[in-house]
Amino acid sequence: MTKITRKQRTRRLSVRSPAKKPARSPKARLGGGERKGAKRASRKSKSTKPKSAKPWTASEVREAFGRFRKANPEPRGELEHLNPYTLLVAVVLSAQATDAGVNKATRKLFEVADTPQKMLALGEERLRDYIRTIGLYRTKAKNVIALSEMLIRDFGGEVPRTRAEIEKLPGAGRKTANVVLNMAYGEHTLAVDTHVFRVANRTGLAPGKTPLEVELGLEKAIPAEFMLHAHHWLILHGRYTCLARKPRCEVCLINDLCRWPEKTV
Ligand code: SF4
């Protein structure tokens, strides 16, 4: 029989010992696609979050958003839609997909189905044919039909105006609700997608480990006068300037204010 030394015993024990439970993050009610997006965004936080950046002062935040406003006074979202209902459908379809890809499919879809009633008349099978170029289209078609039924049954065919009610719709979560409330009803909500998450963490404007943490930090930091458009300014900044792999710091409007130690200017 082989003799087990003390060193070997320790090694065996350490292999068996249970892994530590991860710290629990704040709860956010997110749709299926949004949950995956949130996980991905959280994983990225390690590389984007400044280690011990000095928090932004109120006047720096005002200065940054003043520059965004001057450069683009009326920023627009890039998801094409005709009314609150088609916006809701487009946002639900956009989980794990690009806006351009969704627009390509919805241009034809919304010509025949721009209300919940018309969507039900179209039916799940034909809806699938319109959106089959979008990832997860089977699940998304099911959700769009189910949310259309719920809108007719519970909300008189209209998209509701509260976050809690929108979150009840199949396929919709907090991010969907924030986009719809902001773009369709002009509410001061702020949806945190992968671009907003990256910009908020890199710049140090609202560092956070989860999209919800970042959202609450941004709400606290951004003055009310900028909140209507803040969501789009930050998304567009992340999409076209503060790119994930190669941020264009040399042309960045806020490069003097950004706290990211790896910025290139
Ligand atoms: S300076 Fe660079 S890292 Fe900072 S916000 Fe601008 S593009 Fe992003």
mmCIF file of C-alpha atoms and ligand atoms in Angstrom:
data_model
loop_
_atom_site.group_PDB
_atom_site.id
_atom_site.type_symbol
_atom_site.label_atom_id
_atom_site.label_comp_id
_atom_site.label_asym_id
_atom_site.label_seq_id
_atom_site.Cartn_x
_atom_site.Cartn_y
_atom_site.Cartn_z
ATOM 1 C CA MET A 1 0.000 0.000 0.000
ATOM 2 C CA THR A 2 1.330 3.416 -0.948
ATOM 3 C CA LYS A 3 2.170 5.644 1.968
ATOM 4 C CA ILE A 4 0.383 9.014 1.832
ATOM 5 C CA THR A 5 2.573 11.880 2.955
ATOM 6 C CA ARG A 6 1.182 14.955 4.802
ATOM 7 C CA LYS A 7 1.745 17.072 1.684
ATOM 8 C CA GLN A 8 -0.314 14.709 -0.500
ATOM 9 C CA ARG A 9 -3.106 14.620 2.079
ATOM 10 C CA THR A 10 -3.336 18.387 2.133
ATOM 11 C CA ARG A 11 -3.504 18.520 -1.642
ATOM 12 C CA ARG A 12 -6.313 15.937 -1.737
ATOM 13 C CA LEU A 13 -8.283 17.802 0.890
ATOM 14 C CA SER A 14 -7.920 21.114 -0.875
ATOM 15 C CA VAL A 15 -9.272 19.639 -4.118
ATOM 16 C CA ARG A 16 -12.361 18.400 -2.335
ATOM 17 C CA SER A 17 -13.104 21.559 -0.376
ATOM 18 C CA PRO A 18 -16.200 23.408 -1.736
ATOM 19 C CA ALA A 19 -15.693 26.534 -3.794
ATOM 20 C CA LYS A 20 -16.583 29.770 -2.075
ATOM 21 C CA LYS A 21 -20.035 31.073 -2.942
ATOM 22 C CA PRO A 22 -19.843 34.165 -5.180
ATOM 23 C CA ALA A 23 -21.081 37.406 -3.670
ATOM 24 C CA ARG A 24 -24.715 38.068 -4.590
ATOM 25 C CA SER A 25 -25.282 40.932 -6.953
ATOM 26 C CA PRO A 26 -28.257 43.346 -6.714
ATOM 27 C CA LYS A 27 -31.406 41.862 -8.212
ATOM 28 C CA ALA A 28 -32.609 43.158 -11.532
ATOM 29 C CA ARG A 29 -35.534 41.641 -13.364
ATOM 30 C CA LEU A 30 -34.215 40.976 -16.814
ATOM 31 C CA GLY A 31 -35.618 39.122 -19.839
ATOM 32 C CA GLY A 32 -33.886 35.954 -21.121
ATOM 33 C CA GLY A 33 -31.710 37.729 -23.693
ATOM 34 C CA GLU A 34 -31.095 40.601 -21.322
ATOM 35 C CA ARG A 35 -29.861 38.248 -18.587
ATOM 36 C CA LYS A 36 -27.192 36.899 -20.953
ATOM 37 C CA GLY A 37 -26.250 40.434 -21.964
ATOM 38 C CA ALA A 38 -26.019 41.462 -18.314
ATOM 39 C CA LYS A 39 -23.725 38.505 -17.507
ATOM 40 C CA ARG A 40 -21.500 39.407 -20.430
ATOM 41 C CA ALA A 41 -21.426 43.042 -19.359
ATOM 42 C CA SER A 42 -20.564 42.000 -15.785
ATOM 43 C CA ARG A 43 -17.683 39.818 -16.986
ATOM 44 C CA LYS A 44 -16.270 42.739 -18.920
ATOM 45 C CA SER A 45 -16.262 44.968 -15.858
ATOM 46 C CA LYS A 46 -12.879 43.616 -14.683
ATOM 47 C CA SER A 47 -11.082 45.028 -17.690
ATOM 48 C CA THR A 48 -12.967 48.315 -17.919
ATOM 49 C CA LYS A 49 -13.339 49.440 -14.332
ATOM 50 C CA PRO A 50 -10.721 51.925 -13.153
ATOM 51 C CA LYS A 51 -8.962 50.663 -10.003
ATOM 52 C CA SER A 52 -9.262 53.689 -7.779
ATOM 53 C CA ALA A 53 -10.417 56.524 -9.970
ATOM 54 C CA LYS A 54 -11.331 59.815 -8.381
ATOM 55 C CA PRO A 55 -15.112 60.244 -8.676
ATOM 56 C CA TRP A 56 -16.354 62.838 -11.132
ATOM 57 C CA THR A 57 -17.351 66.181 -9.671
ATOM 58 C CA ALA A 58 -20.798 67.585 -10.436
ATOM 59 C CA SER A 59 -19.280 70.266 -12.642
ATOM 60 C CA GLU A 60 -17.290 67.678 -14.617
ATOM 61 C CA VAL A 61 -20.465 65.665 -15.264
ATOM 62 C CA ARG A 62 -22.238 68.828 -16.390
ATOM 63 C CA GLU A 63 -19.292 69.702 -18.635
ATOM 64 C CA ALA A 64 -19.276 66.239 -20.270
ATOM 65 C CA PHE A 65 -22.989 66.192 -21.011
ATOM 66 C CA GLY A 66 -22.870 69.804 -22.158
ATOM 67 C CA ARG A 67 -20.319 68.709 -24.772
ATOM 68 C CA PHE A 68 -22.445 65.722 -25.833
ATOM 69 C CA ARG A 69 -25.443 68.023 -26.187
ATOM 70 C CA LYS A 70 -23.528 70.592 -28.215
ATOM 71 C CA ALA A 71 -22.228 67.921 -30.590
ATOM 72 C CA ASN A 72 -25.587 66.170 -30.973
ATOM 73 C CA PRO A 73 -28.552 68.129 -29.548
ATOM 74 C CA GLU A 74 -31.246 65.584 -30.542
ATOM 75 C CA PRO A 75 -29.679 62.107 -30.475
ATOM 76 C CA ARG A 76 -31.844 59.363 -31.935
ATOM 77 C CA GLY A 77 -31.925 55.636 -31.238
ATOM 78 C CA GLU A 78 -31.098 53.436 -34.194
ATOM 79 C CA LEU A 79 -33.939 50.903 -33.846
ATOM 80 C CA GLU A 80 -36.572 51.717 -36.461
ATOM 81 C CA HIS A 81 -40.186 51.834 -35.262
ATOM 82 C CA LEU A 82 -43.529 53.466 -36.010
ATOM 83 C CA ASN A 83 -45.230 53.673 -32.605
ATOM 84 C CA PRO A 84 -44.718 52.481 -28.990
ATOM 85 C CA TYR A 85 -45.853 48.956 -29.917
ATOM 86 C CA THR A 86 -43.388 48.536 -32.789
ATOM 87 C CA LEU A 87 -40.656 50.024 -30.583
ATOM 88 C CA LEU A 88 -41.430 47.416 -27.918
ATOM 89 C CA VAL A 89 -41.316 44.612 -30.498
ATOM 90 C CA ALA A 90 -38.055 45.925 -31.976
ATOM 91 C CA VAL A 91 -36.407 46.080 -28.543
ATOM 92 C CA VAL A 92 -37.534 42.531 -27.691
ATOM 93 C CA LEU A 93 -36.119 41.328 -31.029
ATOM 94 C CA SER A 94 -32.842 43.187 -30.470
ATOM 95 C CA ALA A 95 -31.619 41.049 -27.536
ATOM 96 C CA GLN A 96 -28.362 39.387 -28.674
ATOM 97 C CA ALA A 97 -28.734 41.014 -32.122
ATOM 98 C CA THR A 98 -27.599 44.202 -33.831
ATOM 99 C CA ASP A 99 -29.947 47.127 -34.460
ATOM 100 C CA ALA A 100 -29.091 46.955 -38.182
ATOM 101 C CA GLY A 101 -30.064 43.273 -38.319
ATOM 102 C CA VAL A 102 -33.347 43.923 -36.507
ATOM 103 C CA ASN A 103 -34.190 46.885 -38.768
ATOM 104 C CA LYS A 104 -33.653 44.794 -41.858
ATOM 105 C CA ALA A 105 -36.274 42.308 -40.667
ATOM 106 C CA THR A 106 -38.772 44.718 -39.106
ATOM 107 C CA ARG A 107 -39.011 47.066 -42.101
ATOM 108 C CA LYS A 108 -41.134 44.476 -43.901
ATOM 109 C CA LEU A 109 -42.753 43.081 -40.764
ATOM 110 C CA PHE A 110 -44.109 46.438 -39.574
ATOM 111 C CA GLU A 111 -45.661 47.088 -42.999
ATOM 112 C CA VAL A 112 -48.092 44.255 -42.267
ATOM 113 C CA ALA A 113 -48.144 44.211 -38.439
ATOM 114 C CA ASP A 114 -47.781 47.493 -36.568
ATOM 115 C CA THR A 115 -50.367 46.773 -33.842
ATOM 116 C CA PRO A 116 -50.877 43.825 -31.470
ATOM 117 C CA GLN A 117 -54.115 42.937 -33.277
ATOM 118 C CA LYS A 118 -52.393 42.754 -36.666
ATOM 119 C CA MET A 119 -49.524 40.743 -35.155
ATOM 120 C CA LEU A 120 -51.991 38.136 -33.844
ATOM 121 C CA ALA A 121 -53.712 38.042 -37.227
ATOM 122 C CA LEU A 122 -50.316 37.414 -38.837
ATOM 123 C CA GLY A 123 -49.685 34.478 -36.479
ATOM 124 C CA GLU A 124 -46.530 32.942 -35.032
ATOM 125 C CA GLU A 125 -45.575 30.898 -38.066
ATOM 126 C CA ARG A 126 -45.629 33.792 -40.525
ATOM 127 C CA LEU A 127 -43.980 36.065 -37.981
ATOM 128 C CA ARG A 128 -41.112 33.567 -37.797
ATOM 129 C CA ASP A 129 -40.616 33.882 -41.559
ATOM 130 C CA TYR A 130 -40.156 37.655 -41.227
ATOM 131 C CA ILE A 131 -37.615 37.457 -38.417
ATOM 132 C CA ARG A 132 -35.703 34.256 -39.168
ATOM 133 C CA THR A 133 -32.491 36.241 -39.877
ATOM 134 C CA ILE A 134 -32.427 37.359 -36.214
ATOM 135 C CA GLY A 135 -30.797 35.157 -33.557
ATOM 136 C CA LEU A 136 -33.162 33.185 -31.297
ATOM 137 C CA TYR A 137 -36.021 33.988 -33.672
ATOM 138 C CA ARG A 138 -38.212 31.062 -32.600
ATOM 139 C CA THR A 139 -38.279 32.127 -28.951
ATOM 140 C CA LYS A 140 -38.634 35.757 -29.919
ATOM 141 C CA ALA A 141 -41.609 35.013 -32.225
ATOM 142 C CA LYS A 142 -43.298 33.159 -29.371
ATOM 143 C CA ASN A 143 -42.690 36.112 -27.044
ATOM 144 C CA VAL A 144 -43.965 38.706 -29.518
ATOM 145 C CA ILE A 145 -47.210 36.780 -29.993
ATOM 146 C CA ALA A 146 -47.596 36.266 -26.224
ATOM 147 C CA LEU A 147 -46.901 39.924 -25.404
ATOM 148 C CA SER A 148 -49.362 41.037 -28.103
ATOM 149 C CA GLU A 149 -52.042 38.836 -26.527
ATOM 150 C CA MET A 150 -51.251 40.275 -23.095
ATOM 151 C CA LEU A 151 -51.364 43.865 -24.370
ATOM 152 C CA ILE A 152 -54.849 43.277 -25.794
ATOM 153 C CA ARG A 153 -56.116 41.336 -22.778
ATOM 154 C CA ASP A 154 -54.664 43.468 -19.964
ATOM 155 C CA PHE A 155 -53.827 46.890 -21.392
ATOM 156 C CA GLY A 156 -56.478 47.694 -24.023
ATOM 157 C CA GLY A 157 -53.991 47.057 -26.840
ATOM 158 C CA GLU A 158 -51.662 49.855 -25.647
ATOM 159 C CA VAL A 159 -48.092 49.621 -24.361
ATOM 160 C CA PRO A 160 -48.281 50.397 -20.622
ATOM 161 C CA ARG A 161 -46.439 53.370 -19.161
ATOM 162 C CA THR A 162 -44.842 51.875 -16.062
ATOM 163 C CA ARG A 163 -41.695 49.806 -15.728
ATOM 164 C CA ALA A 164 -43.402 47.191 -13.563
ATOM 165 C CA GLU A 165 -46.130 46.613 -16.158
ATOM 166 C CA ILE A 166 -43.746 46.443 -19.124
ATOM 167 C CA GLU A 167 -41.536 43.985 -17.233
ATOM 168 C CA LYS A 168 -44.512 41.610 -16.991
ATOM 169 C CA LEU A 169 -44.646 41.242 -20.783
ATOM 170 C CA PRO A 170 -43.050 38.060 -22.183
ATOM 171 C CA GLY A 171 -39.500 38.700 -23.439
ATOM 172 C CA ALA A 172 -39.289 42.143 -21.827
ATOM 173 C CA GLY A 173 -37.102 43.005 -18.849
ATOM 174 C CA ARG A 174 -35.781 46.099 -17.158
ATOM 175 C CA LYS A 175 -33.666 47.191 -20.118
ATOM 176 C CA THR A 176 -36.601 46.882 -22.539
ATOM 177 C CA ALA A 177 -38.822 48.818 -20.158
ATOM 178 C CA ASN A 178 -36.255 51.595 -19.793
ATOM 179 C CA VAL A 179 -35.808 51.958 -23.562
ATOM 180 C CA VAL A 180 -39.574 52.026 -24.219
ATOM 181 C CA LEU A 181 -40.319 54.464 -21.382
ATOM 182 C CA ASN A 182 -37.542 56.777 -22.540
ATOM 183 C CA MET A 183 -38.079 56.679 -26.301
ATOM 184 C CA ALA A 184 -41.853 56.288 -26.493
ATOM 185 C CA TYR A 185 -42.960 58.273 -23.458
ATOM 186 C CA GLY A 186 -40.079 60.654 -22.731
ATOM 187 C CA GLU A 187 -39.397 59.306 -19.238
ATOM 188 C CA HIS A 188 -35.979 59.914 -17.661
ATOM 189 C CA THR A 189 -35.017 56.243 -17.685
ATOM 190 C CA LEU A 190 -31.613 54.946 -18.637
ATOM 191 C CA ALA A 191 -31.142 51.523 -20.215
ATOM 192 C CA VAL A 192 -27.706 50.031 -19.620
ATOM 193 C CA ASP A 193 -26.573 47.935 -22.549
ATOM 194 C CA THR A 194 -23.040 46.719 -23.199
ATOM 195 C CA HIS A 195 -21.962 50.144 -24.599
ATOM 196 C CA VAL A 196 -23.345 52.197 -21.717
ATOM 197 C CA PHE A 197 -21.885 49.707 -19.236
ATOM 198 C CA ARG A 198 -18.416 50.021 -20.765
ATOM 199 C CA VAL A 199 -18.464 53.828 -21.011
ATOM 200 C CA ALA A 200 -19.755 54.288 -17.451
ATOM 201 C CA ASN A 201 -17.046 52.001 -16.053
ATOM 202 C CA ARG A 202 -14.120 53.144 -18.173
ATOM 203 C CA THR A 203 -14.691 56.837 -17.693
ATOM 204 C CA GLY A 204 -15.418 56.377 -13.999
ATOM 205 C CA LEU A 205 -18.711 58.231 -14.401
ATOM 206 C CA ALA A 206 -20.713 55.449 -12.712
ATOM 207 C CA PRO A 207 -18.596 52.370 -11.997
ATOM 208 C CA GLY A 208 -20.515 49.206 -11.189
ATOM 209 C CA LYS A 209 -20.339 45.437 -11.381
ATOM 210 C CA THR A 210 -23.836 44.945 -12.782
ATOM 211 C CA PRO A 211 -26.005 46.865 -15.255
ATOM 212 C CA LEU A 212 -28.400 47.751 -12.429
ATOM 213 C CA GLU A 213 -25.595 49.170 -10.291
ATOM 214 C CA VAL A 214 -24.413 51.261 -13.244
ATOM 215 C CA GLU A 215 -27.961 52.404 -14.040
ATOM 216 C CA LEU A 216 -28.544 53.604 -10.486
ATOM 217 C CA GLY A 217 -25.127 55.301 -10.421
ATOM 218 C CA LEU A 218 -25.834 57.141 -13.674
ATOM 219 C CA GLU A 219 -29.268 58.243 -12.461
ATOM 220 C CA LYS A 220 -27.621 59.697 -9.391
ATOM 221 C CA ALA A 221 -24.774 61.416 -11.252
ATOM 222 C CA ILE A 222 -26.526 62.904 -14.298
ATOM 223 C CA PRO A 223 -28.451 66.148 -13.805
ATOM 224 C CA ALA A 224 -32.158 66.035 -14.760
ATOM 225 C CA GLU A 225 -31.698 68.421 -17.694
ATOM 226 C CA PHE A 226 -29.592 65.775 -19.489
ATOM 227 C CA MET A 227 -31.538 62.643 -18.530
ATOM 228 C CA LEU A 228 -33.887 62.510 -21.517
ATOM 229 C CA HIS A 229 -31.017 62.038 -23.965
ATOM 230 C CA ALA A 230 -28.317 60.610 -21.664
ATOM 231 C CA HIS A 231 -29.113 57.039 -22.729
ATOM 232 C CA HIS A 232 -28.504 57.796 -26.427
ATOM 233 C CA TRP A 233 -25.455 59.985 -25.888
ATOM 234 C CA LEU A 234 -23.779 57.210 -23.917
ATOM 235 C CA ILE A 235 -24.796 54.431 -26.334
ATOM 236 C CA LEU A 236 -23.595 56.381 -29.353
ATOM 237 C CA HIS A 237 -20.389 57.308 -27.565
ATOM 238 C CA GLY A 238 -19.718 53.636 -26.803
ATOM 239 C CA ARG A 239 -20.724 52.454 -30.261
ATOM 240 C CA TYR A 240 -18.712 54.943 -32.323
ATOM 241 C CA THR A 241 -15.970 56.410 -30.105
ATOM 242 C CA CYS A 242 -15.270 54.459 -26.933
ATOM 243 C CA LEU A 243 -15.053 51.173 -28.840
ATOM 244 C CA ALA A 244 -14.519 47.995 -26.859
ATOM 245 C CA ARG A 245 -11.220 46.947 -28.441
ATOM 246 C CA LYS A 246 -9.766 50.150 -29.843
ATOM 247 C CA PRO A 247 -11.257 53.216 -28.193
ATOM 248 C CA ARG A 248 -10.785 56.326 -30.316
ATOM 249 C CA CYS A 249 -9.469 58.433 -27.453
ATOM 250 C CA GLU A 250 -7.777 60.912 -29.784
ATOM 251 C CA VAL A 251 -11.158 62.124 -31.106
ATOM 252 C CA CYS A 252 -13.101 61.619 -27.870
ATOM 253 C CA LEU A 253 -15.043 64.666 -26.693
ATOM 254 C CA ILE A 254 -14.429 63.886 -23.052
ATOM 255 C CA ASN A 255 -10.875 62.541 -23.143
ATOM 256 C CA ASP A 256 -9.649 65.135 -20.648
ATOM 257 C CA LEU A 257 -12.359 64.114 -18.155
ATOM 258 C CA CYS A 258 -12.124 60.332 -18.642
ATOM 259 C CA ARG A 259 -10.497 58.490 -15.694
ATOM 260 C CA TRP A 260 -9.530 55.327 -17.564
ATOM 261 C CA PRO A 261 -5.838 54.669 -16.924
ATOM 262 C CA GLU A 262 -5.507 52.990 -20.325
ATOM 263 C CA LYS A 263 -6.877 55.841 -22.404
ATOM 264 C CA THR A 264 -4.509 56.627 -25.243
ATOM 265 C CA VAL A 265 -4.285 60.426 -24.891
HETATM 266 S S1 SF4 B 1 -10.833 58.880 -23.515
HETATM 267 FE FE1 SF4 B 1 -10.881 56.904 -24.541
HETATM 268 S S2 SF4 B 1 -11.479 55.466 -22.930
HETATM 269 FE FE2 SF4 B 1 -12.024 57.499 -22.209
HETATM 270 S S3 SF4 B 1 -14.163 57.776 -22.838
HETATM 271 FE FE3 SF4 B 1 -12.888 58.630 -24.429
HETATM 272 S S4 SF4 B 1 -12.653 56.978 -25.909
HETATM 273 FE FE4 SF4 B 1 -13.363 56.062 -23.986
#
